Short mmCIF file of C-alpha atoms and ligand atoms in Angstrom, two decimals:
data_model
loop_
_atom_site.label_atom_id
_atom_site.label_comp_id
_atom_site.label_asym_id
_atom_site.label_seq_id
_atom_site.Cartn_x
_atom_site.Cartn_y
_atom_site.Cartn_z
CA UNK Y 1 107.07 81.33 76.01
CA UNK Y 2 108.52 81.73 79.30
CA UNK Y 3 109.56 84.68 81.32
CA UNK Y 4 113.12 84.24 81.43
CA UNK Y 5 111.88 86.67 85.15
CA UNK Y 6 110.11 83.48 86.60
CA UNK Y 7 113.53 82.22 86.83
CA UNK Y 8 116.71 81.59 89.45
CA UNK Y 9 120.45 81.35 88.70
CA UNK Y 10 120.06 78.03 88.98
CA UNK Y 11 116.72 77.11 87.72
CA UNK Y 12 117.70 78.89 84.01
CA UNK Y 13 120.74 76.77 84.42
CA UNK Y 14 119.26 73.74 83.88
CA UNK Y 15 116.88 75.79 81.42
CA UNK Y 16 119.53 76.60 78.98
CA UNK Y 17 121.48 73.47 78.72
CA UNK Y 18 117.51 71.78 78.31
CA UNK Y 19 117.89 74.37 74.58
CA UNK Y 20 121.26 73.21 73.97
CA UNK Y 21 123.10 76.92 75.81
CA UNK Y 22 125.62 75.79 77.37
CA UNK Y 23 126.25 77.24 81.22
CA UNK Y 24 128.69 81.17 80.86
CA UNK Y 25 125.35 82.11 78.53
CA UNK Y 26 123.25 82.56 82.06
CA UNK Y 27 126.22 84.79 84.00
CA UNK Y 28 125.98 87.12 80.67
CA UNK Y 29 122.36 87.08 79.97
CA UNK Y 30 122.21 87.66 84.05
CA UNK Y 31 124.31 90.71 82.94
CA UNK Y 32 122.61 91.85 80.56
CA UNK Y 33 118.99 91.52 82.45
CA UNK Y 34 120.15 92.67 85.58
CA UNK Y 35 122.69 95.11 85.15
CA UNK Y 36 122.19 96.66 81.70
CA UNK Y 37 118.48 96.55 81.96
CA UNK Y 38 117.86 95.56 77.98
CA UNK Y 39 114.35 93.91 77.45
CA UNK Y 40 115.04 92.25 74.67
CA UNK Y 41 118.28 90.21 73.37
CA UNK Y 42 119.06 91.15 70.30
CA UNK Y 43 119.81 94.08 72.23
CA UNK Y 44 122.55 92.00 73.90
CA UNK Y 45 125.80 92.41 71.43
CA UNK Y 46 128.29 89.11 73.19
CA UNK Y 47 125.63 86.92 72.34
CA UNK Y 48 126.43 85.82 68.47
CA UNK Y 49 122.67 85.96 66.42
CA UNK Y 50 122.17 82.39 66.77
CA UNK Y 51 122.12 82.39 70.42
CA UNK Y 52 119.73 85.82 70.42
CA UNK Y 53 117.15 83.82 68.20
CA UNK Y 54 117.27 80.74 70.82
CA UNK Y 55 116.38 82.42 72.86
CA UNK Y 56 114.22 85.39 71.86
CA UNK Y 57 111.77 81.75 70.59
CA UNK Y 58 112.00 80.46 74.08
CA UNK Y 59 111.47 84.07 76.36
CA UNK Y 60 110.47 86.80 76.97
CA UNK Y 61 112.08 90.01 79.22
CA UNK Y 62 108.64 91.02 80.99
CA UNK Y 63 108.04 94.29 82.06
CA UNK Y 64 104.55 96.20 83.68
CA UNK Y 65 103.52 98.53 81.08
CA UNK Y 66 103.14 101.81 82.76
CA UNK Y 67 99.22 103.48 83.79
CA UNK Y 68 100.03 106.15 85.29
CA UNK Y 69 102.36 108.43 87.60
CA UNK Y 70 101.33 110.50 90.87
CA UNK Y 71 104.51 112.62 91.45
CA UNK Y 72 103.84 114.01 95.83
CA UNK Y 73 105.60 117.59 96.06
CA UNK Y 74 108.48 115.50 98.42
CA UNK Y 75 109.49 113.35 95.14
CA UNK Y 76 107.83 110.38 95.79
CA UNK Y 77 106.76 108.82 93.10
CA UNK Y 78 103.54 106.02 92.66
CA UNK Y 79 103.24 104.20 89.86
CA UNK Y 80 100.48 102.09 88.38
CA UNK Y 81 100.86 98.73 86.12
CA UNK Y 82 99.20 96.94 84.34
CA UNK Y 83 99.84 94.07 84.12
CA UNK Y 84 99.23 91.64 80.82
CA UNK Y 85 95.03 90.76 82.07
CA UNK Y 86 94.18 94.25 81.94
CA UNK Y 87 94.59 94.09 86.40
CA UNK Y 88 96.13 96.37 88.20
CA UNK Y 89 98.96 97.35 90.57
CA UNK Y 90 100.20 99.82 92.58
CA UNK Y 91 104.38 100.68 93.53
CA UNK Y 92 106.11 104.16 95.05
CA UNK Y 93 109.13 105.35 94.61
CA UNK Y 94 110.77 107.25 97.17
CA UNK Y 95 114.24 109.02 97.52
CA UNK Y 96 116.33 109.98 99.87
CA UNK Y 97 119.16 111.88 101.03
CA UNK Y 98 121.44 108.32 101.04
CA UNK Y 99 118.83 106.07 99.41
CA UNK Y 100 116.71 105.68 97.06
CA UNK Y 101 113.59 103.33 98.17
CA UNK Y 102 111.07 100.81 96.23
CA UNK Y 103 107.89 99.05 97.74
CA UNK Y 104 106.40 96.66 96.55
CA UNK Y 105 103.31 94.69 96.07
CA UNK Y 106 103.17 91.25 95.76
CA UNK Y 107 99.87 90.41 95.48
CA UNK Y 108 96.09 92.26 93.39
CA UNK Y 109 94.59 93.24 96.52
CA UNK Y 110 95.18 90.99 99.40
CA UNK Y 111 92.66 88.97 100.88
CA UNK Y 112 93.26 89.37 104.75
CA UNK Y 113 91.57 92.19 105.30
CA UNK Y 114 92.77 94.22 108.07
CA UNK Y 115 90.92 96.93 108.58
CA UNK Y 116 92.92 100.06 108.01
CA UNK Y 117 93.60 99.56 105.08
CA UNK Y 118 92.73 100.28 101.94
CA UNK Y 119 94.09 97.88 99.61
CA UNK Y 120 92.15 95.21 102.04
CA UNK Y 121 89.17 97.11 101.85
CA UNK Y 122 89.11 95.81 97.62
CA UNK Y 123 89.67 92.56 98.51
CA UNK Y 124 91.52 90.06 96.43
CA UNK Y 125 91.96 88.76 92.71
CA UNK Y 126 95.82 87.05 92.45
CA UNK Y 127 98.95 86.31 93.76
CA UNK Y 128 101.18 88.23 91.25
CA UNK Y 129 104.41 86.40 89.04
CA UNK Y 130 107.88 86.81 90.25
CA UNK Y 131 108.41 87.99 87.00
CA UNK Y 132 105.75 91.32 87.51
CA UNK Y 133 107.52 91.23 91.05
CA UNK Y 134 110.66 91.56 89.69
CA UNK Y 135 109.09 93.74 86.59
CA UNK Y 136 108.44 96.56 88.75
CA UNK Y 137 111.78 97.32 90.47
CA UNK Y 138 113.07 97.15 86.32
CA UNK Y 139 110.14 99.07 85.20
CA UNK Y 140 111.06 101.26 87.83
CA UNK Y 141 114.74 102.08 87.68
CA UNK Y 142 114.35 101.84 83.56
CA UNK Y 143 112.10 104.75 84.41
CA UNK Y 144 114.57 107.34 86.28
CA UNK Y 145 117.37 105.50 84.37
CA UNK Y 146 119.36 103.93 87.61
CA UNK Y 147 120.39 101.56 85.03
CA UNK Y 148 122.78 104.64 83.41
CA UNK Y 149 122.26 107.32 86.37
CA UNK Y 150 123.45 107.03 89.30
CA UNK Y 151 121.45 109.91 92.01
CA UNK Y 152 119.10 107.63 91.00
CA UNK Y 153 120.57 104.38 92.40
CA UNK Y 154 117.80 101.53 93.89
CA UNK Y 155 119.12 100.50 97.12
CA UNK Y 156 116.61 99.84 98.99
CA UNK Y 157 113.66 97.84 98.55
CA UNK Y 158 110.75 96.63 101.16
CA UNK Y 159 107.85 94.74 100.20
CA UNK Y 160 105.05 96.43 101.26
CA UNK Y 161 103.04 97.87 99.11
CA UNK Y 162 99.35 95.44 98.21
CA UNK Y 163 99.16 91.92 99.16
CA UNK Y 164 100.27 89.90 102.01
CA UNK Y 165 104.07 88.40 101.12
CA UNK Y 166 104.29 85.60 102.70
CA UNK Y 167 100.07 84.05 101.44
CA UNK Y 168 102.53 84.26 97.99
CA UNK Y 169 106.10 83.07 99.25
CA UNK Y 170 106.65 80.55 96.39
CA UNK Y 171 107.02 83.65 93.46
CA UNK Y 172 107.88 86.61 96.77
CA UNK Y 173 111.18 84.51 97.77
CA UNK Y 174 111.98 83.66 93.32
CA UNK Y 175 112.26 88.10 93.73
CA UNK Y 176 114.40 88.41 96.43
CA UNK Y 177 116.90 86.19 95.09
CA UNK Y 178 115.97 87.99 91.63
CA UNK Y 179 116.45 91.18 93.71
CA UNK Y 180 120.47 90.83 94.11
CA UNK Y 181 121.63 89.29 90.72
CA UNK Y 182 123.39 91.86 89.18
CA UNK Y 183 127.24 94.51 89.60
CA UNK Y 184 127.40 95.68 93.55
CA UNK Y 185 125.55 98.93 91.87
CA UNK Y 186 123.00 97.08 90.58
CA UNK Y 187 121.87 94.52 92.79
CA UNK Y 188 119.76 95.33 95.92
CA UNK Y 189 121.77 93.06 99.20
CA UNK Y 190 119.83 91.68 101.38
CA UNK Y 191 120.60 94.00 103.87
CA UNK Y 192 118.76 96.54 102.15
CA UNK Y 193 115.49 94.75 101.43
CA UNK Y 194 113.09 94.06 104.19
CA UNK Y 195 109.57 91.78 104.37
CA UNK Y 196 106.82 93.50 106.23
CA UNK Y 197 104.19 90.21 107.25
CA UNK Y 198 101.42 90.39 108.89
CA UNK Y 199 102.57 87.55 110.94
CA UNK Y 200 101.35 84.43 109.01
CA UNK Y 201 102.81 82.33 111.67
CA UNK Y 202 102.76 78.91 110.02
CA UNK Y 203 105.07 80.27 106.67
CA UNK Y 204 106.42 82.29 109.59
CA UNK Y 205 107.89 79.53 111.02
CA UNK Y 206 109.09 77.96 108.42
CA UNK Y 207 110.72 80.36 106.48
CA UNK Y 208 112.54 82.63 109.41
CA UNK Y 209 115.35 79.82 108.91
CA UNK Y 210 116.14 80.42 105.54
CA UNK Y 211 114.83 84.43 105.27
CA UNK Y 212 118.25 86.27 104.59
CA UNK Y 213 116.60 90.16 104.44
CA UNK Y 214 115.32 92.12 107.27
CA UNK Y 215 112.28 90.92 108.45
CA UNK Y 216 109.64 93.05 109.37
CA UNK Y 217 106.05 92.27 111.86
CA UNK Y 218 103.09 94.62 111.37
CA UNK Y 219 102.24 94.37 115.20
CA UNK Y 220 99.81 97.27 115.29
CA UNK Y 221 98.16 96.35 118.57
CA UNK Y 222 99.99 95.91 122.62
CA UNK Y 223 96.85 92.86 122.85
CA UNK Y 224 95.37 90.54 120.66
CA UNK Y 225 91.27 92.18 121.93
CA UNK Y 226 92.63 95.17 120.25
CA UNK Y 227 95.17 93.48 117.42
CA UNK Y 228 91.76 91.19 116.63
CA UNK Y 229 89.87 94.18 116.04
CA UNK Y 230 91.44 95.53 113.72
CA UNK Y 231 93.87 92.83 111.82
CA UNK Y 232 91.45 89.46 111.41
CA UNK Y 233 94.87 86.91 110.57
CA UNK Y 234 95.13 87.88 115.31
CA UNK Y 235 91.73 85.13 115.05
CA UNK Y 236 93.67 82.97 113.11
CA UNK Y 237 97.28 83.05 113.62
CA UNK Y 238 96.84 84.58 117.54
CA UNK Y 239 99.18 87.07 119.06
CA UNK Y 240 100.45 84.88 120.86
CA UNK Y 241 102.11 81.87 118.52
CA UNK Y 242 103.52 85.26 116.45
CA UNK Y 243 105.60 86.26 119.60
CA UNK Y 244 107.40 82.55 120.05
CA UNK Y 245 108.27 82.44 116.52
CA UNK Y 246 109.73 86.31 117.11
CA UNK Y 247 112.03 85.18 120.04
CA UNK Y 248 112.86 81.97 117.25
CA UNK Y 249 114.17 84.67 115.62
CA UNK Y 250 116.02 86.57 117.81
CA UNK Y 251 117.95 82.88 118.68
CA UNK Y 252 118.32 82.08 114.76
CA UNK Y 253 119.33 86.07 114.14
CA UNK Y 254 120.77 87.52 117.34
CA UNK Y 255 122.50 89.98 115.35
CA UNK Y 256 119.43 91.82 113.94
CA UNK Y 257 115.97 93.90 115.40
CA UNK Y 258 113.08 92.62 113.95
CA UNK Y 259 111.17 96.19 113.32
CA UNK Y 260 107.86 95.74 114.87
CA UNK Y 261 105.05 98.23 112.57
CA UNK Y 262 102.94 100.27 114.81
CA UNK Y 263 100.19 101.99 113.24
CA UNK Y 264 99.00 105.36 115.34
CA UNK Y 265 95.14 104.78 115.46
CA UNK Y 266 93.19 107.78 117.52
CA UNK Y 267 91.28 106.13 119.97
CA UNK Y 268 92.21 101.91 119.01
CA UNK Y 269 95.55 102.00 120.18
CA UNK Y 270 97.28 105.16 121.12
CA UNK Y 271 96.54 105.70 125.20
CA UNK Y 272 99.76 105.58 127.75
CA UNK Y 273 97.84 102.68 129.11
CA UNK Y 274 98.46 101.05 125.49
CA UNK Y 275 102.50 102.26 126.06
CA UNK Y 276 102.57 100.94 129.29
CA UNK Y 277 101.07 96.86 127.23
CA UNK Y 278 103.02 97.07 124.41
CA UNK Y 279 105.94 96.85 126.47
CA UNK Y 280 104.84 94.63 128.52
CA UNK Y 281 104.08 92.50 125.09
CA UNK Y 282 107.41 93.19 123.67
CA UNK Y 283 109.68 92.13 126.59
CA UNK Y 284 112.70 90.14 126.04
CA UNK Y 285 112.12 90.38 121.82
CA UNK Y 286 115.03 92.58 120.79
CA UNK Y 287 113.36 94.97 118.86
CA UNK Y 288 112.52 98.15 117.31
CA UNK Y 289 109.16 99.64 117.03
CA UNK Y 290 108.86 101.73 113.57
CA UNK Y 291 105.63 104.37 114.90
CA UNK Y 292 103.33 105.26 111.36
CA UNK Y 293 101.62 108.00 111.35
CA UNK Y 294 98.42 106.50 109.10
CA UNK Y 295 96.55 108.13 106.42
CA UNK Y 296 92.93 107.92 105.91
CA UNK Y 297 91.64 107.34 103.26
CA UNK Y 298 87.54 107.38 101.98
CA UNK Y 299 85.25 105.14 103.04
CA UNK Y 300 87.77 104.23 106.07
CA UNK Y 301 86.65 104.63 109.09
CA UNK Y 302 89.74 105.90 111.16
CA UNK Y 303 91.55 108.55 112.12
CA UNK Y 304 95.11 109.09 112.99
CA UNK Y 305 96.39 110.88 116.38
CA UNK Y 306 98.36 113.97 116.42
CA UNK Y 307 102.31 114.28 115.88
CA UNK Y 308 102.34 115.07 119.90
CA UNK Y 309 100.93 111.90 120.88
CA UNK Y 310 103.01 109.89 118.29
CA UNK Y 311 105.74 111.93 120.04
CA UNK Y 312 104.32 110.81 123.39
CA UNK Y 313 104.06 107.40 122.67
CA UNK Y 314 107.64 107.94 121.10
CA UNK Y 315 108.45 108.10 124.78
CA UNK Y 316 107.25 106.59 126.77
CA UNK Y 317 108.56 103.57 124.15
CA UNK Y 318 111.82 105.24 124.28
CA UNK Y 319 112.62 105.64 128.41
CA UNK Y 320 111.58 101.75 128.83
CA UNK Y 321 114.76 100.93 126.46
CA UNK Y 322 112.65 100.29 123.30
CA UNK Y 323 114.20 101.39 119.75
CA UNK Y 324 111.76 103.48 118.54
CA UNK Y 325 110.92 105.91 115.80
CA UNK Y 326 108.33 107.84 113.18
CA UNK Y 327 108.33 106.98 110.76
CA UNK Y 328 106.41 109.91 108.29
CA UNK Y 329 104.57 109.45 105.85
CA UNK Y 330 106.30 109.73 102.23
CA UNK Y 331 103.67 110.34 99.20
CA UNK Y 332 100.82 111.21 101.13
CA UNK Y 333 99.01 113.74 98.53
CA UNK Y 334 99.17 111.53 95.91
CA UNK Y 335 97.95 107.64 98.19
CA UNK Y 336 101.01 106.40 97.96
CA UNK Y 337 101.93 106.26 101.45
CA UNK Y 338 101.56 103.71 104.35
CA UNK Y 339 97.49 101.52 103.97
CA UNK Y 340 96.13 103.36 101.17
CA UNK Y 341 97.32 101.92 98.05
CA UNK Y 342 94.75 100.13 95.89
CA UNK Y 343 93.93 99.11 91.69
CA UNK Y 344 92.89 102.56 90.43
CA UNK Y 345 92.27 102.74 87.13
S1 SF4 R 1 97.45 96.03 105.62
FE1 SF4 R 1 99.17 94.61 104.20
S2 SF4 R 1 98.79 92.72 104.47
FE2 SF4 R 1 97.36 93.80 105.45
S3 SF4 R 1 95.20 94.07 104.11
FE3 SF4 R 1 96.56 95.96 104.37
S4 SF4 R 1 98.57 94.79 102.71
FE4 SF4 R 1 96.21 93.28 103.39
#
């Protein structure tokens, strides 16, 4: 049995041909799965019985199981999802006034080991399959009934949950292809998807020419010394090479901005001198900076800085002509905020 979510449309055409189904069946099946949210081939009423049986004998439609749900006072919902091998991941639903966002995970744990991150602190277990990445979105759509309830339409996806997506690029790229499937109401346009990476330079170099969604880079430091202290990946893929890739991105996509994520850590990267270095570092790169409030977690050694300090930091960036926003953490009370995700059973 094969997981049908693991295939792109083009791959499904080949698959269906191999089992004797005509090509147009692919469109019908895709419509049922990605537009109506069905989980069984028997529910596909415009397919005849033989076709339903043939599909059921060859494929299944995956959903992770919801193991636990935590609701924040701000409306954010964190899902602990149980995978078939009993491993768990976290996925977050973030409702806002004019949009609903899902933050998806791409690995069980993470090998990058950023010092401020709870996921990294707990180590790496394995990559998620494409169906496990896509299944996070589908199971949340089931839960909030975005198949029928227009107010709960999922408009945005951020690939910023557990894991480094570029260390699992093959499966992430299938998920990116399939997120857009379905009607205009159900499919999620690449303009509304953001892929966030800690900076796996060789993979970035390869995928930038074909990347359709938005790009966010976890920068978190104004120089290499500070970055290496909090993000060991900087010793592997140096800041200079990362910024060279960003310049190349600007050349290939002159209308797009790169988002640099900058978590403000008290006494580490938040001084006025650091702002000056950051401005110099990003000179000539078309970007915006997302300043992120740090959320401490048990066992972590860093603290966030005050709101005043964040505002001051932002003002200096804006004064220099850099577009900077402050991302207020959502779901802080349920450990669903940035850097807090982990796999608690
Ligand atoms: S911040 Fe992202 S890349 Fe770094 S350890 Fe956490 S999950 Fe991995």
